mmCIF file of C-alpha atoms in Angstrom:
data_model
loop_
_atom_site.group_PDB
_atom_site.id
_atom_site.type_symbol
_atom_site.label_atom_id
_atom_site.label_comp_id
_atom_site.label_asym_id
_atom_site.label_seq_id
_atom_site.Cartn_x
_atom_site.Cartn_y
_atom_site.Cartn_z
ATOM 1 C CA MET A 13 0.000 0.000 0.000
ATOM 2 C CA ASP A 14 2.006 2.891 -1.225
ATOM 3 C CA ASP A 15 -0.581 5.412 -2.214
ATOM 4 C CA LEU A 16 -3.305 7.006 -0.105
ATOM 5 C CA SER A 17 -5.586 7.458 -3.078
ATOM 6 C CA ALA A 18 -5.371 3.766 -3.858
ATOM 7 C CA MET A 19 -6.062 2.949 -0.245
ATOM 8 C CA LEU A 20 -9.178 5.134 -0.172
ATOM 9 C CA ARG A 21 -10.482 3.726 -3.427
ATOM 10 C CA GLY A 22 -9.763 0.216 -2.302
ATOM 11 C CA ALA A 23 -11.649 0.856 0.915
ATOM 12 C CA THR A 24 -14.773 1.822 -1.001
ATOM 13 C CA ASP A 25 -14.650 -0.670 -3.822
ATOM 14 C CA ASN A 26 -17.668 -2.854 -4.365
ATOM 15 C CA PRO A 27 -20.058 -0.988 -2.068
ATOM 16 C CA PRO A 28 -23.206 -2.740 -0.816
ATOM 17 C CA PRO A 29 -26.477 -2.224 -2.695
ATOM 18 C CA THR A 30 -27.911 1.139 -1.976
ATOM 19 C CA GLY A 31 -31.161 1.636 -0.153
ATOM 20 C CA ILE A 32 -31.766 4.947 -1.910
ATOM 21 C CA ASP A 33 -34.983 4.850 -3.924
ATOM 22 C CA LEU A 34 -34.812 7.749 -6.327
ATOM 23 C CA ASP A 35 -38.413 7.360 -7.494
ATOM 24 C CA ARG A 36 -39.714 7.470 -3.942
ATOM 25 C CA LEU A 37 -37.544 10.470 -3.219
ATOM 26 C CA ILE A 38 -38.908 12.371 -6.220
ATOM 27 C CA GLN A 39 -42.503 11.401 -5.460
ATOM 28 C CA GLY A 40 -42.086 12.447 -1.843
ATOM 29 C CA GLU A 41 -40.794 15.825 -2.927
ATOM 30 C CA ARG A 42 -43.727 16.229 -5.314
ATOM 31 C CA ARG A 43 -46.156 15.412 -2.511
ATOM 32 C CA ARG A 44 -44.433 17.954 -0.305
ATOM 33 C CA GLN A 45 -44.755 20.614 -2.990
ATOM 34 C CA THR A 46 -48.417 19.717 -3.482
ATOM 35 C CA ARG A 47 -49.070 20.009 0.241
ATOM 36 C CA ARG A 48 -47.290 23.357 0.358
ATOM 37 C CA ALA A 49 -49.300 24.629 -2.600
ATOM 38 C CA ALA A 50 -52.509 23.389 -0.992
ATOM 39 C CA ALA A 51 -51.600 25.051 2.291
ATOM 40 C CA ALA A 52 -50.776 28.293 0.503
ATOM 41 C CA GLY A 53 -54.055 28.094 -1.404
ATOM 42 C CA ALA A 54 -55.989 27.473 1.796
ATOM 43 C CA LEU A 55 -54.282 30.417 3.448
ATOM 44 C CA LEU A 56 -55.084 32.627 0.478
ATOM 45 C CA THR A 57 -58.695 31.481 0.595
ATOM 46 C CA VAL A 58 -58.944 32.298 4.289
ATOM 47 C CA VAL A 59 -57.426 35.728 3.747
ATOM 48 C CA THR A 60 -59.795 36.382 0.845
ATOM 49 C CA VAL A 61 -62.837 35.282 2.845
ATOM 50 C CA VAL A 62 -61.825 37.386 5.844
ATOM 51 C CA ALA A 63 -61.242 40.398 3.612
ATOM 52 C CA GLY A 64 -64.567 39.792 1.895
ATOM 53 C CA VAL A 65 -66.405 39.542 5.204
ATOM 54 C CA ALA A 66 -64.746 42.718 6.416
ATOM 55 C CA TRP A 67 -65.735 44.442 3.191
ATOM 56 C CA VAL A 68 -69.338 43.328 3.399
ATOM 57 C CA ALA A 69 -69.563 44.181 7.083
ATOM 58 C CA ARG A 70 -68.287 47.720 6.643
ATOM 59 C CA PRO A 71 -70.743 50.509 7.510
ATOM 60 C CA PRO A 72 -73.368 51.074 4.777
ATOM 61 C CA ASP A 73 -72.681 53.783 2.251
ATOM 62 C CA ARG A 74 -69.183 54.128 3.550
ATOM 63 C CA PRO A 75 -67.065 54.879 0.527
ATOM 64 C CA ALA A 76 -64.547 52.294 -0.537
ATOM 65 C CA PRO A 77 -60.937 53.282 -0.023
ATOM 66 C CA THR A 78 -59.673 54.676 -3.300
ATOM 67 C CA PRO A 79 -56.379 56.279 -4.222
ATOM 68 C CA VAL A 80 -57.663 59.809 -4.429
ATOM 69 C CA THR A 81 -56.615 63.146 -3.149
ATOM 70 C CA PRO A 82 -57.368 62.950 0.547
ATOM 71 C CA VAL A 83 -59.907 65.307 1.981
ATOM 72 C CA ALA A 84 -59.385 66.707 5.438
ATOM 73 C CA SER A 85 -61.743 64.199 7.009
ATOM 74 C CA THR A 86 -64.228 61.554 5.940
ATOM 75 C CA PRO A 87 -67.123 61.703 8.393
ATOM 76 C CA ALA A 88 -70.083 59.410 8.093
ATOM 77 C CA PRO A 89 -72.250 60.415 5.128
ATOM 78 C CA CYS A 90 -75.608 62.057 5.624
ATOM 79 C CA PRO A 91 -78.849 60.578 4.291
ATOM 80 C CA HIS A 92 -79.990 62.181 1.054
ATOM 81 C CA PRO A 93 -83.197 61.675 -0.884
ATOM 82 C CA THR A 94 -81.787 60.151 -4.030
ATOM 83 C CA ASN A 95 -78.202 59.460 -3.201
ATOM 84 C CA GLY A 96 -77.545 55.937 -4.388
ATOM 85 C CA MET A 97 -81.229 55.115 -4.501
ATOM 86 C CA GLY A 98 -83.609 54.432 -7.340
ATOM 87 C CA GLY A 99 -85.165 56.848 -9.806
ATOM 88 C CA ALA A 100 -84.481 57.614 -13.397
ATOM 89 C CA ALA A 101 -81.043 59.057 -13.722
ATOM 90 C CA ARG A 102 -80.113 61.608 -16.325
ATOM 91 C CA THR A 103 -76.979 60.740 -18.155
ATOM 92 C CA PRO A 104 -74.636 63.717 -18.042
ATOM 93 C CA ARG A 105 -72.667 64.537 -21.144
ATOM 94 C CA PRO A 106 -69.898 66.792 -19.870
ATOM 95 C CA LEU A 107 -67.557 68.504 -22.265
ATOM 96 C CA ARG A 108 -64.720 66.792 -20.420
ATOM 97 C CA PRO A 109 -64.928 63.534 -18.494
ATOM 98 C CA LEU A 110 -65.081 63.974 -14.755
ATOM 99 C CA PRO A 111 -61.852 62.961 -13.065
ATOM 100 C CA GLU A 112 -63.407 61.758 -9.816
ATOM 101 C CA GLY A 113 -66.076 59.457 -8.580
ATOM 102 C CA HIS A 114 -69.251 61.038 -7.234
ATOM 103 C CA ASP A 115 -68.508 60.275 -3.599
ATOM 104 C CA THR A 116 -65.018 61.659 -3.857
ATOM 105 C CA ALA A 117 -66.140 64.802 -5.628
ATOM 106 C CA ALA A 118 -68.965 65.319 -3.133
ATOM 107 C CA ARG A 119 -66.574 65.065 -0.195
ATOM 108 C CA ARG A 120 -64.153 67.482 -1.791
ATOM 109 C CA LEU A 121 -66.872 69.976 -2.678
ATOM 110 C CA THR A 122 -68.266 69.778 0.835
ATOM 111 C CA ALA A 123 -64.872 70.584 2.285
ATOM 112 C CA ALA A 124 -64.502 73.487 -0.136
ATOM 113 C CA LEU A 125 -67.955 74.894 0.585
ATOM 114 C CA THR A 126 -67.751 75.006 4.365
ATOM 115 C CA PRO A 127 -65.608 78.161 4.612
ATOM 116 C CA LEU A 128 -67.737 79.879 1.964
ATOM 117 C CA LEU A 129 -71.047 79.544 3.776
ATOM 118 C CA PRO A 130 -72.499 82.513 5.642
ATOM 119 C CA ASP A 131 -72.289 82.376 9.411
ATOM 120 C CA GLY A 132 -75.045 80.317 10.940
ATOM 121 C CA ALA A 133 -75.632 78.181 7.866
ATOM 122 C CA HIS A 134 -76.879 74.804 8.944
ATOM 123 C CA PRO A 135 -78.574 71.723 7.465
ATOM 124 C CA ARG A 136 -82.329 71.321 7.569
ATOM 125 C CA ALA A 137 -83.607 70.484 11.009
ATOM 126 C CA GLY A 138 -84.399 66.792 11.302
ATOM 127 C CA SER A 139 -82.324 65.903 8.281
ATOM 128 C CA GLY A 140 -80.215 63.613 10.397
ATOM 129 C CA CYS A 141 -77.080 65.373 9.359
ATOM 130 C CA ASP A 142 -74.870 67.723 11.297
ATOM 131 C CA ARG A 143 -73.332 69.525 8.371
ATOM 132 C CA VAL A 144 -74.064 70.965 4.966
ATOM 133 C CA GLU A 145 -72.976 68.250 2.600
ATOM 134 C CA PHE A 146 -72.951 67.871 -1.177
ATOM 135 C CA TRP A 147 -74.497 64.822 -2.713
ATOM 136 C CA TRP A 148 -74.909 63.511 -6.241
ATOM 137 C CA ASN A 149 -78.410 64.020 -7.560
ATOM 138 C CA ARG A 150 -78.816 61.312 -10.157
ATOM 139 C CA GLN A 151 -82.037 62.703 -11.590
ATOM 140 C CA ALA A 152 -80.503 66.124 -12.266
ATOM 141 C CA ALA A 153 -76.959 64.889 -12.823
ATOM 142 C CA THR A 154 -75.818 67.594 -10.455
ATOM 143 C CA TYR A 155 -73.983 67.853 -7.187
ATOM 144 C CA GLN A 156 -76.195 69.723 -4.787
ATOM 145 C CA THR A 157 -76.555 70.739 -1.201
ATOM 146 C CA THR A 158 -78.985 72.776 0.863
ATOM 147 C CA ALA A 159 -78.230 75.045 3.780
ATOM 148 C CA TRP A 160 -80.532 77.095 5.895
ATOM 149 C CA LEU A 161 -79.835 80.583 7.070
ATOM 150 C CA GLY A 162 -81.551 82.633 9.782
ATOM 151 C CA ALA A 163 -84.699 81.638 11.594
ATOM 152 C CA GLY A 164 -88.410 82.416 11.689
ATOM 153 C CA LYS A 165 -89.554 84.859 9.046
ATOM 154 C CA ALA A 166 -85.936 85.601 8.169
ATOM 155 C CA GLU A 167 -85.233 81.988 7.391
ATOM 156 C CA VAL A 168 -83.721 81.447 3.958
ATOM 157 C CA SER A 169 -82.858 78.259 2.152
ATOM 158 C CA LEU A 170 -79.646 78.216 0.180
ATOM 159 C CA VAL A 171 -79.159 75.606 -2.508
ATOM 160 C CA ILE A 172 -75.823 75.169 -4.234
ATOM 161 C CA LEU A 173 -75.780 73.300 -7.526
ATOM 162 C CA VAL A 174 -72.547 72.217 -9.171
ATOM 163 C CA LYS A 175 -72.561 70.590 -12.571
ATOM 164 C CA ALA A 176 -70.152 69.932 -15.371
ATOM 165 C CA ALA A 177 -70.635 72.172 -18.396
ATOM 166 C CA GLU A 178 -72.293 70.477 -21.351
ATOM 167 C CA SER A 179 -72.633 71.547 -24.934
ATOM 168 C CA SER A 180 -76.106 72.924 -24.136
ATOM 169 C CA ASP A 181 -74.491 75.346 -21.686
ATOM 170 C CA ALA A 182 -72.583 77.226 -24.338
ATOM 171 C CA THR A 183 -74.903 80.202 -24.010
ATOM 172 C CA PRO A 184 -75.126 81.590 -20.466
ATOM 173 C CA HIS A 185 -78.651 81.896 -19.105
ATOM 174 C CA CYS A 186 -80.325 82.530 -15.818
ATOM 175 C CA LEU A 187 -81.574 79.630 -13.771
ATOM 176 C CA ALA A 188 -85.304 80.454 -13.770
ATOM 177 C CA SER A 189 -85.802 82.624 -16.830
ATOM 178 C CA ASP A 190 -84.206 85.022 -19.194
ATOM 179 C CA GLY A 191 -86.809 87.656 -18.413
ATOM 180 C CA PRO A 192 -86.271 91.271 -17.478
ATOM 181 C CA SER A 193 -84.795 90.373 -14.106
ATOM 182 C CA CYS A 194 -82.011 88.315 -15.641
ATOM 183 C CA THR A 195 -78.715 90.122 -15.376
ATOM 184 C CA ARG A 196 -75.403 89.196 -16.936
ATOM 185 C CA THR A 197 -72.214 90.270 -15.210
ATOM 186 C CA ASP A 198 -68.710 89.706 -16.532
ATOM 187 C CA LEU A 199 -66.544 88.792 -13.552
ATOM 188 C CA GLY A 200 -63.244 88.737 -15.381
ATOM 189 C CA GLY A 201 -61.125 85.724 -16.062
ATOM 190 C CA ASP A 202 -63.685 84.452 -18.559
ATOM 191 C CA ARG A 203 -66.212 84.103 -15.780
ATOM 192 C CA ILE A 204 -69.797 85.173 -16.312
ATOM 193 C CA ALA A 205 -72.452 85.508 -13.600
ATOM 194 C CA MET A 206 -76.110 85.184 -14.529
ATOM 195 C CA SER A 207 -78.436 86.403 -11.769
ATOM 196 C CA ASP A 208 -82.188 86.805 -11.472
ATOM 197 C CA LEU A 209 -84.875 87.418 -8.891
ATOM 198 C CA ASN A 210 -88.360 85.985 -9.226
ATOM 199 C CA PRO A 211 -91.379 85.696 -7.006
ATOM 200 C CA HIS A 212 -91.812 82.329 -5.381
ATOM 201 C CA THR A 213 -94.713 81.410 -3.103
ATOM 202 C CA GLY A 214 -96.222 82.929 -0.003
ATOM 203 C CA GLY A 215 -94.515 86.251 -0.419
ATOM 204 C CA THR A 216 -91.104 84.741 -0.801
ATOM 205 C CA TYR A 217 -88.701 85.294 -3.641
ATOM 206 C CA GLN A 218 -86.061 83.199 -5.330
ATOM 207 C CA ARG A 219 -82.710 84.708 -6.171
ATOM 208 C CA SER A 220 -80.186 82.760 -8.171
ATOM 209 C CA VAL A 221 -76.698 83.386 -9.378
ATOM 210 C CA THR A 222 -75.117 81.011 -11.883
ATOM 211 C CA VAL A 223 -71.455 81.432 -12.634
ATOM 212 C CA TYR A 224 -70.149 80.109 -15.933
ATOM 213 C CA ARG A 225 -66.468 79.421 -15.469
ATOM 214 C CA PRO A 226 -63.572 78.540 -17.722
ATOM 215 C CA ASP A 227 -62.968 75.329 -15.767
ATOM 216 C CA ASP A 228 -66.075 73.827 -17.406
ATOM 217 C CA THR A 229 -67.947 73.936 -14.135
ATOM 218 C CA LEU A 230 -71.284 75.653 -13.607
ATOM 219 C CA VAL A 231 -72.133 76.660 -10.060
ATOM 220 C CA SER A 232 -75.519 78.012 -9.087
ATOM 221 C CA ALA A 233 -76.339 79.531 -5.714
ATOM 222 C CA VAL A 234 -80.097 79.784 -5.164
ATOM 223 C CA VAL A 235 -81.813 81.348 -2.163
ATOM 224 C CA ILE A 236 -85.526 81.419 -1.321
ATOM 225 C CA GLY A 237 -86.982 83.591 1.395
ATOM 226 C CA ARG A 238 -88.455 86.910 2.139
ATOM 227 C CA PRO A 239 -86.795 89.617 0.039
ATOM 228 C CA ALA A 240 -85.304 91.420 2.994
ATOM 229 C CA ALA A 241 -83.607 88.288 4.218
ATOM 230 C CA LEU A 242 -82.135 87.162 0.909
ATOM 231 C CA PRO A 243 -78.356 87.319 0.623
ATOM 232 C CA THR A 244 -77.122 89.784 -1.948
ATOM 233 C CA VAL A 245 -76.108 88.913 -5.503
ATOM 234 C CA ALA A 246 -72.509 89.743 -4.593
ATOM 235 C CA ARG A 247 -72.633 87.318 -1.677
ATOM 236 C CA LEU A 248 -73.993 84.519 -3.837
ATOM 237 C CA THR A 249 -71.531 85.341 -6.606
ATOM 238 C CA ALA A 250 -68.669 85.008 -4.153
ATOM 239 C CA ILE A 251 -69.846 81.500 -3.327
ATOM 240 C CA ALA A 252 -70.600 80.390 -6.878
ATOM 241 C CA GLY A 253 -67.427 81.942 -8.231
ATOM 242 C CA SER A 254 -65.110 80.220 -5.782
ATOM 243 C CA ALA A 255 -62.379 78.415 -7.643
ATOM 244 C CA ASP A 256 -62.500 75.620 -5.073
ATOM 245 C CA LEU A 257 -65.988 74.589 -6.183
ATOM 246 C CA THR A 258 -64.739 72.945 -9.324
ATOM 247 C CA LEU A 259 -65.317 69.532 -10.795
ATOM 248 C CA TYR A 260 -61.876 69.521 -12.398
ATOM 249 C CA PRO A 261 -59.410 69.973 -9.553
ATOM 250 C CA MET B 19 -36.435 18.450 -15.284
ATOM 251 C CA SER B 20 -37.002 15.044 -13.768
ATOM 252 C CA GLU B 21 -35.137 13.179 -16.497
ATOM 253 C CA ASP B 22 -32.111 15.448 -16.336
ATOM 254 C CA TYR B 23 -32.024 15.023 -12.608
ATOM 255 C CA ARG B 24 -32.285 11.238 -12.873
ATOM 256 C CA ASP B 25 -29.486 11.093 -15.404
ATOM 257 C CA TYR B 26 -27.226 13.233 -13.267
ATOM 258 C CA VAL B 27 -27.880 11.228 -10.125
ATOM 259 C CA ALA B 28 -27.499 7.905 -11.909
ATOM 260 C CA ALA B 29 -24.100 8.943 -13.208
ATOM 261 C CA ARG B 30 -22.838 10.034 -9.812
ATOM 262 C CA MET B 31 -24.620 7.859 -7.307
ATOM 263 C CA THR B 32 -21.718 5.469 -6.737
ATOM 264 C CA SER B 33 -19.170 8.216 -6.430
ATOM 265 C CA LEU B 34 -21.369 10.123 -3.990
ATOM 266 C CA ARG B 35 -21.946 7.059 -1.845
ATOM 267 C CA ARG B 36 -18.252 6.215 -1.712
ATOM 268 C CA THR B 37 -17.369 9.777 -0.788
ATOM 269 C CA ALA B 38 -20.029 9.802 1.907
ATOM 270 C CA TYR B 39 -18.801 6.465 3.213
ATOM 271 C CA LEU B 40 -15.248 7.745 3.569
ATOM 272 C CA LEU B 41 -16.552 10.803 5.346
ATOM 273 C CA CYS B 42 -18.692 8.946 7.858
ATOM 274 C CA GLY B 43 -17.356 5.373 7.899
ATOM 275 C CA ASP B 44 -20.777 3.722 7.689
ATOM 276 C CA TRP B 45 -22.611 2.675 4.555
ATOM 277 C CA HIS B 46 -26.046 3.109 6.044
ATOM 278 C CA LEU B 47 -25.290 6.571 7.278
ATOM 279 C CA ALA B 48 -23.646 7.280 3.935
ATOM 280 C CA ASP B 49 -26.918 6.409 2.190
ATOM 281 C CA ASP B 50 -28.801 8.699 4.566
ATOM 282 C CA LEU B 51 -26.401 11.534 3.845
ATOM 283 C CA VAL B 52 -26.621 11.004 0.103
ATOM 284 C CA SER B 53 -30.434 10.844 0.272
ATOM 285 C CA THR B 54 -30.555 14.160 2.118
ATOM 286 C CA ALA B 55 -28.124 15.703 -0.333
ATOM 287 C CA LEU B 56 -30.110 14.395 -3.307
ATOM 288 C CA LEU B 57 -33.289 15.857 -1.886
ATOM 289 C CA LYS B 58 -31.653 19.252 -1.548
ATOM 290 C CA LEU B 59 -30.306 18.889 -5.056
ATOM 291 C CA LEU B 60 -33.801 18.094 -6.343
ATOM 292 C CA ARG B 61 -35.270 21.193 -4.720
ATOM 293 C CA HIS B 62 -32.639 23.392 -6.328
ATOM 294 C CA TRP B 63 -32.054 21.404 -9.486
ATOM 295 C CA ARG B 64 -32.994 24.188 -11.869
ATOM 296 C CA ARG B 65 -30.373 26.471 -10.389
ATOM 297 C CA VAL B 66 -27.736 23.807 -9.767
ATOM 298 C CA SER B 67 -28.029 22.284 -13.237
ATOM 299 C CA ALA B 68 -27.109 25.651 -14.683
ATOM 300 C CA MET B 69 -23.922 25.774 -12.628
ATOM 301 C CA GLU B 70 -20.542 25.202 -14.188
ATOM 302 C CA ASP B 71 -19.670 22.507 -11.668
ATOM 303 C CA PRO B 72 -22.726 20.870 -10.077
ATOM 304 C CA ASP B 73 -20.455 18.219 -8.547
ATOM 305 C CA SER B 74 -18.862 20.868 -6.377
ATOM 306 C CA TYR B 75 -22.295 21.867 -5.106
ATOM 307 C CA MET B 76 -23.108 18.267 -4.299
ATOM 308 C CA ARG B 77 -19.875 17.758 -2.382
ATOM 309 C CA ARG B 78 -20.497 20.870 -0.317
ATOM 310 C CA VAL B 79 -24.031 19.749 0.438
ATOM 311 C CA LEU B 80 -22.733 16.330 1.418
ATOM 312 C CA LEU B 81 -20.179 17.847 3.786
ATOM 313 C CA ARG B 82 -22.802 20.082 5.371
ATOM 314 C CA CYS B 83 -25.137 17.140 5.783
ATOM 315 C CA LEU B 84 -22.366 15.201 7.488
ATOM 316 C CA LEU B 85 -21.534 18.006 9.883
ATOM 317 C CA ASP B 86 -25.223 18.583 10.631
ATOM 318 C CA GLU B 87 -25.784 14.902 11.169
ATOM 319 C CA ARG B 88 -22.924 14.586 13.616
ATOM 320 C CA ARG B 89 -24.350 17.376 15.747
ATOM 321 C CA ARG B 90 -27.604 15.530 16.304
ATOM 322 C CA PRO B 91 -28.066 13.732 19.609
ATOM 323 C CA TRP B 92 -29.349 10.494 18.089
ATOM 324 C CA ARG B 93 -25.956 10.012 16.482
ATOM 325 C CA ARG B 94 -25.012 8.300 19.739
ATOM 326 C CA GLU B 95 -27.434 5.501 18.910
ATOM 327 C CA VAL B 96 -26.759 2.693 16.466
ATOM 328 C CA SER B 97 -29.558 1.460 14.267
ATOM 329 C CA TRP B 98 -29.635 -2.077 12.885
ATOM 330 C CA ASP B 99 -32.789 -1.808 10.899
ATOM 331 C CA ARG B 100 -31.127 -3.204 7.804
ATOM 332 C CA LEU B 101 -29.230 -6.379 7.174
ATOM 333 C CA PRO B 102 -25.434 -6.258 7.305
ATOM 334 C CA GLU B 103 -23.592 -5.817 4.061
ATOM 335 C CA SER B 104 -23.476 -8.711 1.665
ATOM 336 C CA PRO B 105 -20.164 -10.501 1.069
ATOM 337 C CA ARG B 106 -17.891 -8.696 -1.364
ATOM 338 C CA THR B 107 -15.742 -9.898 -4.130
ATOM 339 C CA ASP B 108 -12.011 -9.497 -3.891
ATOM 340 C CA THR B 109 -11.002 -5.934 -4.712
ATOM 341 C CA GLY B 110 -7.290 -6.436 -4.624
ATOM 342 C CA VAL B 111 -7.040 -4.653 -1.302
ATOM 343 C CA PRO B 112 -7.135 -6.952 1.677
ATOM 344 C CA ALA B 113 -10.236 -6.607 3.804
ATOM 345 C CA VAL B 114 -8.117 -5.985 6.853
ATOM 346 C CA GLU B 115 -6.494 -2.998 5.181
ATOM 347 C CA ARG B 116 -9.851 -1.651 4.047
ATOM 348 C CA ALA B 117 -11.132 -1.811 7.562
ATOM 349 C CA GLU B 118 -7.947 -0.264 8.914
ATOM 350 C CA ILE B 119 -8.023 2.733 6.625
ATOM 351 C CA VAL B 120 -11.696 3.393 7.312
ATOM 352 C CA ALA B 121 -11.141 3.046 11.038
ATOM 353 C CA ALA B 122 -8.140 5.357 10.859
ATOM 354 C CA LEU B 123 -10.165 7.953 8.958
ATOM 355 C CA ALA B 124 -12.907 7.741 11.571
ATOM 356 C CA LYS B 125 -10.422 8.805 14.214
ATOM 357 C CA LEU B 126 -9.658 12.050 12.425
ATOM 358 C CA PRO B 127 -11.610 15.216 13.192
ATOM 359 C CA PRO B 128 -14.353 15.739 10.560
ATOM 360 C CA ARG B 129 -12.673 18.566 8.705
ATOM 361 C CA ARG B 130 -9.304 16.808 8.469
ATOM 362 C CA ARG B 131 -11.087 13.736 7.247
ATOM 363 C CA ALA B 132 -12.868 15.862 4.679
ATOM 364 C CA VAL B 133 -9.566 17.358 3.541
ATOM 365 C CA LEU B 134 -8.103 13.935 2.898
ATOM 366 C CA VAL B 135 -11.208 12.633 1.125
ATOM 367 C CA LEU B 136 -11.496 15.664 -1.099
ATOM 368 C CA ARG B 137 -7.839 15.701 -2.004
ATOM 369 C CA TYR B 138 -6.995 12.005 -2.292
ATOM 370 C CA PHE B 139 -10.316 10.470 -3.232
ATOM 371 C CA CYS B 140 -12.038 13.249 -5.164
ATOM 372 C CA ASP B 141 -8.685 14.376 -6.598
ATOM 373 C CA LEU B 142 -9.264 18.059 -5.897
ATOM 374 C CA SER B 143 -6.401 20.520 -5.805
ATOM 375 C CA VAL B 144 -5.472 22.452 -2.690
ATOM 376 C CA GLU B 145 -7.276 25.482 -4.032
ATOM 377 C CA GLN B 146 -10.439 23.568 -4.942
ATOM 378 C CA THR B 147 -10.462 21.901 -1.557
ATOM 379 C CA ALA B 148 -10.093 25.273 0.117
ATOM 380 C CA ILE B 149 -13.097 26.597 -1.789
ATOM 381 C CA GLU B 150 -15.278 23.632 -0.909
ATOM 382 C CA LEU B 151 -14.335 23.783 2.748
ATOM 383 C CA ASP B 152 -14.542 27.562 2.810
ATOM 384 C CA CYS B 153 -11.033 28.039 4.161
ATOM 385 C CA THR B 154 -7.630 29.162 2.881
ATOM 386 C CA PRO B 155 -5.222 26.995 0.894
ATOM 387 C CA GLY B 156 -2.765 27.309 3.753
ATOM 388 C CA THR B 157 -5.285 25.778 6.093
ATOM 389 C CA VAL B 158 -5.843 22.924 3.651
ATOM 390 C CA LYS B 159 -2.116 22.246 3.501
ATOM 391 C CA SER B 160 -1.649 22.280 7.251
ATOM 392 C CA GLN B 161 -4.740 20.130 7.829
ATOM 393 C CA THR B 162 -3.512 17.695 5.211
ATOM 394 C CA ALA B 163 -0.106 17.388 6.819
ATOM 395 C CA ARG B 164 -1.557 16.807 10.258
ATOM 396 C CA ALA B 165 -4.103 14.320 8.960
ATOM 397 C CA LEU B 166 -1.458 12.341 7.125
ATOM 398 C CA GLN B 167 0.744 12.273 10.206
ATOM 399 C CA THR B 168 -2.165 11.030 12.282
ATOM 400 C CA LEU B 169 -2.897 8.316 9.747
ATOM 401 C CA ARG B 170 0.733 7.211 9.792
ATOM 402 C CA ASP B 171 0.694 7.078 13.562
ATOM 403 C CA ILE B 172 -2.506 5.047 13.590
ATOM 404 C CA LEU B 173 -1.634 2.667 10.804
ATOM 405 C CA GLY B 174 1.935 2.250 12.037
ATOM 406 C CA ALA B 175 3.970 -0.264 10.122
ATOM 407 C CA SER B 176 1.376 -0.754 7.406
ATOM 408 C CA SER B 177 1.722 2.859 6.369
ATOM 409 C CA GLU B 178 5.470 2.792 5.923
ATOM 410 C CA GLY B 179 5.140 3.306 2.231
ATOM 411 C CA MET B 180 2.145 5.611 2.328
ATOM 412 C CA THR B 181 2.698 8.613 0.165
ATOM 413 C CA SER B 182 0.608 11.411 -1.070
ATOM 414 C CA HIS B 183 0.619 12.978 -4.490
ATOM 415 C CA GLY B 184 -0.765 16.379 -3.606
#
């Protein structure tokens, strides 16, 4: 024995039959992979079911989380007469497609309107809501909200309507009529205010100001009440002309 | 994938078993080590088959399996769940010498044993051995020298002519 290599090879010559079963080894590994895949699938199913249950169990009408520009806060929505309910909807045909969903736009408009409202503006008593909030009116294809000002005989309702400009809006017009009370005012910056004052019922009057704006958004501020209590055209124009009340942020 | 893997394993099964046997000194344990290494190879076959030297990967896995196995507490037990080896044909090396060399290897520390097996059975160079054992060539040389000296001391007179070619 004069060589270590020869010694080592001689020591391992003619080994006993092996007990290694390659087929069984491969099959066992396949079974393991199958079990792992099944376990992963089961886990995914559980996660999906839990997520689905959580989604279904979320508060009603709560908007789904969407990657949108965050608004300051997202309080619980107020009940509205046609928000998300039945009724024939008018299909809007805006000059430009709206970049946001209705819920998102309504939340943003609500946040923008709050600082514009006159002091003491509040939602209708018994409305079940604690704030003046925009909602999507499907029948009119308009975002709208109603606030109330004053009390007693000086009580005035204030309705704000926000809609996307359509081809039919190319010519500015007053909300109720184009009669003698309709007044056109150029506000500068390609903005036009159309205002009118018309008798309503029971000695009340309706004053409206509609601002046609270059951002393809029409905003109308409409008040109904006794003439002495109605906000001025300038006050309504300031609200309707606010750049924050836009549908194309 | 399966066929490639089978072909590779079939071509190297004997060599792997013999290497494992020299490393651990027991054919049954050698089969266990090779089985574990083959399973790891199967799980990573796509990556390993693309390697330049898959054999090197297998040797490293085998060494790790051996070291892991020796750390386990049940290594102190001896299992006889299989029949003893069948009689062998004459290999030209007396059975006594075969037993002596395996017994002498078993008395070496695992890494010195691995150095000898890699260099004198797998015919790796000092540098290749250093890579597979994750150490420096100098360490391989010193471990080799000490291992050879230990073997000479253990084998005594029968190792008078034992030489190395590395």
